[in-house]
Amino acid sequence: MAVILWALFAVALLPYLARLPVARAMNQLGGYDNHLPRAQQARLEGMGARANAAHYNSFEALQLFLAAVLGCVVSGNYDLTMQVLAWLYVGCRVAFILLYLLDYALLRSIVWVVGVGAVFSMIVRAALSV
């Protein structure tokens, strides 16, 4: 189970790591506006806007992975396949963020589909284990 929990830690950390380029882009846009950061983020363009989208998408993606990990816990299924699927998802999320920053939209979408497939596979395998 520890392997899957470390994967959960990695996925939970990604939104915060994805935030770093957003803060940098905000600083380049006249300094970080801590009073109205979302208004400033709405004015970002290019890589800054893509970094902001990747940041928010990482929080959205975390919820689905939490459901899969909960399924593993409830079913007691932490086998090697589940561990591989969990870390495949982590790899897809890292690649997704990098591809978002680099503006490779099609490849990013393909990686997203693979990641979602991995996490749904975890959920289905957990449901079949109960």
PDB file of C-alpha atoms in Angstrom:
ATOM      1  CA  MET A   1       0.000   0.000   0.000  1.00  0.00           C
ATOM      2  CA  ALA A   2       2.903   2.356   0.681  1.00  0.00           C
ATOM      3  CA  VAL A   3       3.791   2.447  -3.027  1.00  0.00           C
ATOM      4  CA  ILE A   4       0.308   3.707  -3.900  1.00  0.00           C
ATOM      5  CA  LEU A   5       0.351   6.216  -1.052  1.00  0.00           C
ATOM      6  CA  TRP A   6       3.661   7.618  -2.323  1.00  0.00           C
ATOM      7  CA  ALA A   7       2.032   7.979  -5.732  1.00  0.00           C
ATOM      8  CA  LEU A   8      -0.812   9.860  -4.040  1.00  0.00           C
ATOM      9  CA  PHE A   9       1.741  12.133  -2.363  1.00  0.00           C
ATOM     10  CA  ALA A  10       3.335  12.839  -5.745  1.00  0.00           C
ATOM     11  CA  VAL A  11      -0.006  13.656  -7.391  1.00  0.00           C
ATOM     12  CA  ALA A  12      -0.962  15.880  -4.431  1.00  0.00           C
ATOM     13  CA  LEU A  13       2.342  17.742  -4.760  1.00  0.00           C
ATOM     14  CA  LEU A  14       1.990  18.418  -8.490  1.00  0.00           C
ATOM     15  CA  PRO A  15      -0.507  21.321  -8.278  1.00  0.00           C
ATOM     16  CA  TYR A  16       1.952  23.207  -6.109  1.00  0.00           C
ATOM     17  CA  LEU A  17       4.891  22.468  -8.389  1.00  0.00           C
ATOM     18  CA  ALA A  18       2.794  23.523 -11.379  1.00  0.00           C
ATOM     19  CA  ARG A  19       2.195  26.816  -9.565  1.00  0.00           C
ATOM     20  CA  LEU A  20       5.858  27.844  -9.664  1.00  0.00           C
ATOM     21  CA  PRO A  21       5.853  28.961 -13.319  1.00  0.00           C
ATOM     22  CA  VAL A  22       2.588  30.826 -12.658  1.00  0.00           C
ATOM     23  CA  ALA A  23       4.196  32.850  -9.871  1.00  0.00           C
ATOM     24  CA  ARG A  24       7.170  33.569 -12.125  1.00  0.00           C
ATOM     25  CA  ALA A  25       4.889  34.770 -14.939  1.00  0.00           C
ATOM     26  CA  MET A  26       2.972  36.939 -12.481  1.00  0.00           C
ATOM     27  CA  ASN A  27       6.231  38.509 -11.274  1.00  0.00           C
ATOM     28  CA  GLN A  28       7.090  39.331 -14.880  1.00  0.00           C
ATOM     29  CA  LEU A  29       3.673  40.993 -15.208  1.00  0.00           C
ATOM     30  CA  GLY A  30       4.556  43.870 -12.911  1.00  0.00           C
ATOM     31  CA  GLY A  31       5.184  41.911  -9.730  1.00  0.00           C
ATOM     32  CA  TYR A  32       3.099  39.345  -7.901  1.00  0.00           C
ATOM     33  CA  ASP A  33      -0.253  40.860  -6.895  1.00  0.00           C
ATOM     34  CA  ASN A  34      -1.058  39.125  -3.616  1.00  0.00           C
ATOM     35  CA  HIS A  35      -4.184  41.270  -3.152  1.00  0.00           C
ATOM     36  CA  LEU A  36      -5.901  40.101  -6.358  1.00  0.00           C
ATOM     37  CA  PRO A  37      -3.874  37.162  -7.685  1.00  0.00           C
ATOM     38  CA  ARG A  38      -6.691  35.629  -9.724  1.00  0.00           C
ATOM     39  CA  ALA A  39      -7.348  38.895 -11.510  1.00  0.00           C
ATOM     40  CA  GLN A  40      -3.667  39.074 -12.360  1.00  0.00           C
ATOM     41  CA  GLN A  41      -3.652  35.435 -13.469  1.00  0.00           C
ATOM     42  CA  ALA A  42      -6.552  36.183 -15.831  1.00  0.00           C
ATOM     43  CA  ARG A  43      -4.268  38.662 -17.632  1.00  0.00           C
ATOM     44  CA  LEU A  44      -1.502  36.102 -18.209  1.00  0.00           C
ATOM     45  CA  GLU A  45      -0.747  35.072 -21.767  1.00  0.00           C
ATOM     46  CA  GLY A  46       1.352  32.405 -23.428  1.00  0.00           C
ATOM     47  CA  MET A  47       3.292  30.143 -21.103  1.00  0.00           C
ATOM     48  CA  GLY A  48       1.976  31.943 -18.018  1.00  0.00           C
ATOM     49  CA  ALA A  49      -1.624  31.251 -19.033  1.00  0.00           C
ATOM     50  CA  ARG A  50      -0.804  27.633 -19.876  1.00  0.00           C
ATOM     51  CA  ALA A  51       1.002  27.202 -16.544  1.00  0.00           C
ATOM     52  CA  ASN A  52      -2.037  28.581 -14.754  1.00  0.00           C
ATOM     53  CA  ALA A  53      -4.308  26.159 -16.618  1.00  0.00           C
ATOM     54  CA  ALA A  54      -1.984  23.250 -15.765  1.00  0.00           C
ATOM     55  CA  HIS A  55      -2.009  24.336 -12.119  1.00  0.00           C
ATOM     56  CA  TYR A  56      -5.809  24.295 -11.908  1.00  0.00           C
ATOM     57  CA  ASN A  57      -6.064  21.101 -13.942  1.00  0.00           C
ATOM     58  CA  SER A  58      -3.722  19.404 -11.475  1.00  0.00           C
ATOM     59  CA  PHE A  59      -6.160  20.103  -8.646  1.00  0.00           C
ATOM     60  CA  GLU A  60      -9.023  18.763 -10.763  1.00  0.00           C
ATOM     61  CA  ALA A  61      -7.069  15.604 -11.605  1.00  0.00           C
ATOM     62  CA  LEU A  62      -6.209  14.996  -7.957  1.00  0.00           C
ATOM     63  CA  GLN A  63      -9.839  14.246  -7.116  1.00  0.00           C
ATOM     64  CA  LEU A  64     -10.086  11.393  -9.607  1.00  0.00           C
ATOM     65  CA  PHE A  65      -6.858   9.856  -8.351  1.00  0.00           C
ATOM     66  CA  LEU A  66      -8.066  10.152  -4.757  1.00  0.00           C
ATOM     67  CA  ALA A  67     -11.136   8.132  -5.758  1.00  0.00           C
ATOM     68  CA  ALA A  68      -8.889   5.448  -7.246  1.00  0.00           C
ATOM     69  CA  VAL A  69      -6.702   5.306  -4.133  1.00  0.00           C
ATOM     70  CA  LEU A  70      -9.816   5.105  -1.961  1.00  0.00           C
ATOM     71  CA  GLY A  71     -10.949   2.195  -4.114  1.00  0.00           C
ATOM     72  CA  CYS A  72      -7.601   0.473  -3.484  1.00  0.00           C
ATOM     73  CA  VAL A  73      -7.948   1.002   0.259  1.00  0.00           C
ATOM     74  CA  VAL A  74     -11.566  -0.193   0.429  1.00  0.00           C
ATOM     75  CA  SER A  75     -10.923  -3.246  -1.742  1.00  0.00           C
ATOM     76  CA  GLY A  76      -7.562  -4.057  -0.167  1.00  0.00           C
ATOM     77  CA  ASN A  77      -6.097  -4.399  -3.645  1.00  0.00           C
ATOM     78  CA  TYR A  78      -2.545  -3.032  -3.714  1.00  0.00           C
ATOM     79  CA  ASP A  79      -1.091  -5.562  -6.128  1.00  0.00           C
ATOM     80  CA  LEU A  80       1.708  -4.856  -8.581  1.00  0.00           C
ATOM     81  CA  THR A  81      -0.731  -3.961 -11.362  1.00  0.00           C
ATOM     82  CA  MET A  82      -2.364  -1.311  -9.162  1.00  0.00           C
ATOM     83  CA  GLN A  83       1.052   0.058  -8.257  1.00  0.00           C
ATOM     84  CA  VAL A  84       2.092   0.250 -11.908  1.00  0.00           C
ATOM     85  CA  LEU A  85      -1.194   1.957 -12.833  1.00  0.00           C
ATOM     86  CA  ALA A  86      -0.740   4.464 -10.001  1.00  0.00           C
ATOM     87  CA  TRP A  87       2.779   5.377 -11.079  1.00  0.00           C
ATOM     88  CA  LEU A  88       1.748   5.426 -14.736  1.00  0.00           C
ATOM     89  CA  TYR A  89      -0.789   8.054 -13.705  1.00  0.00           C
ATOM     90  CA  VAL A  90       1.902  10.047 -11.896  1.00  0.00           C
ATOM     91  CA  GLY A  91       4.102   9.914 -14.991  1.00  0.00           C
ATOM     92  CA  CYS A  92       1.210  11.008 -17.184  1.00  0.00           C
ATOM     93  CA  ARG A  93       0.441  13.934 -14.893  1.00  0.00           C
ATOM     94  CA  VAL A  94       4.070  15.103 -14.934  1.00  0.00           C
ATOM     95  CA  ALA A  95       4.183  14.766 -18.717  1.00  0.00           C
ATOM     96  CA  PHE A  96       0.819  16.546 -19.001  1.00  0.00           C
ATOM     97  CA  ILE A  97       2.124  19.564 -17.100  1.00  0.00           C
ATOM     98  CA  LEU A  98       5.358  19.724 -19.101  1.00  0.00           C
ATOM     99  CA  LEU A  99       3.526  19.354 -22.405  1.00  0.00           C
ATOM    100  CA  TYR A 100       1.076  22.062 -21.345  1.00  0.00           C
ATOM    101  CA  LEU A 101       3.955  24.424 -20.610  1.00  0.00           C
ATOM    102  CA  LEU A 102       5.618  23.593 -23.926  1.00  0.00           C
ATOM    103  CA  ASP A 103       2.320  24.011 -25.820  1.00  0.00           C
ATOM    104  CA  TYR A 104       2.193  20.524 -27.344  1.00  0.00           C
ATOM    105  CA  ALA A 105      -1.606  20.337 -27.274  1.00  0.00           C
ATOM    106  CA  LEU A 106      -2.206  17.086 -29.182  1.00  0.00           C
ATOM    107  CA  LEU A 107       0.482  15.130 -27.348  1.00  0.00           C
ATOM    108  CA  ARG A 108      -0.791  16.576 -24.055  1.00  0.00           C
ATOM    109  CA  SER A 109      -4.288  15.313 -24.846  1.00  0.00           C
ATOM    110  CA  ILE A 110      -2.969  11.841 -25.679  1.00  0.00           C
ATOM    111  CA  VAL A 111      -1.080  11.707 -22.389  1.00  0.00           C
ATOM    112  CA  TRP A 112      -4.233  12.878 -20.586  1.00  0.00           C
ATOM    113  CA  VAL A 113      -6.245  10.006 -22.136  1.00  0.00           C
ATOM    114  CA  VAL A 114      -3.601   7.463 -21.082  1.00  0.00           C
ATOM    115  CA  GLY A 115      -3.596   8.853 -17.525  1.00  0.00           C
ATOM    116  CA  VAL A 116      -7.376   8.833 -17.240  1.00  0.00           C
ATOM    117  CA  GLY A 117      -7.389   5.293 -18.604  1.00  0.00           C
ATOM    118  CA  ALA A 118      -4.912   4.245 -15.920  1.00  0.00           C
ATOM    119  CA  VAL A 119      -6.917   5.774 -13.099  1.00  0.00           C
ATOM    120  CA  PHE A 120     -10.231   4.361 -14.336  1.00  0.00           C
ATOM    121  CA  SER A 121      -8.531   0.964 -14.650  1.00  0.00           C
ATOM    122  CA  MET A 122      -7.576   1.271 -10.984  1.00  0.00           C
ATOM    123  CA  ILE A 123     -11.164   2.055 -10.018  1.00  0.00           C
ATOM    124  CA  VAL A 124     -12.584  -0.853 -12.044  1.00  0.00           C
ATOM    125  CA  ARG A 125      -9.983  -3.289 -10.695  1.00  0.00           C
ATOM    126  CA  ALA A 126     -10.757  -2.156  -7.154  1.00  0.00           C
ATOM    127  CA  ALA A 127     -14.494  -2.619  -7.736  1.00  0.00           C
ATOM    128  CA  LEU A 128     -13.930  -6.097  -9.133  1.00  0.00           C
ATOM    129  CA  SER A 129     -11.809  -6.992  -6.090  1.00  0.00           C
ATOM    130  CA  VAL A 130     -14.569  -6.345  -3.560  1.00  0.00           C
TER     131      VAL A 130
END
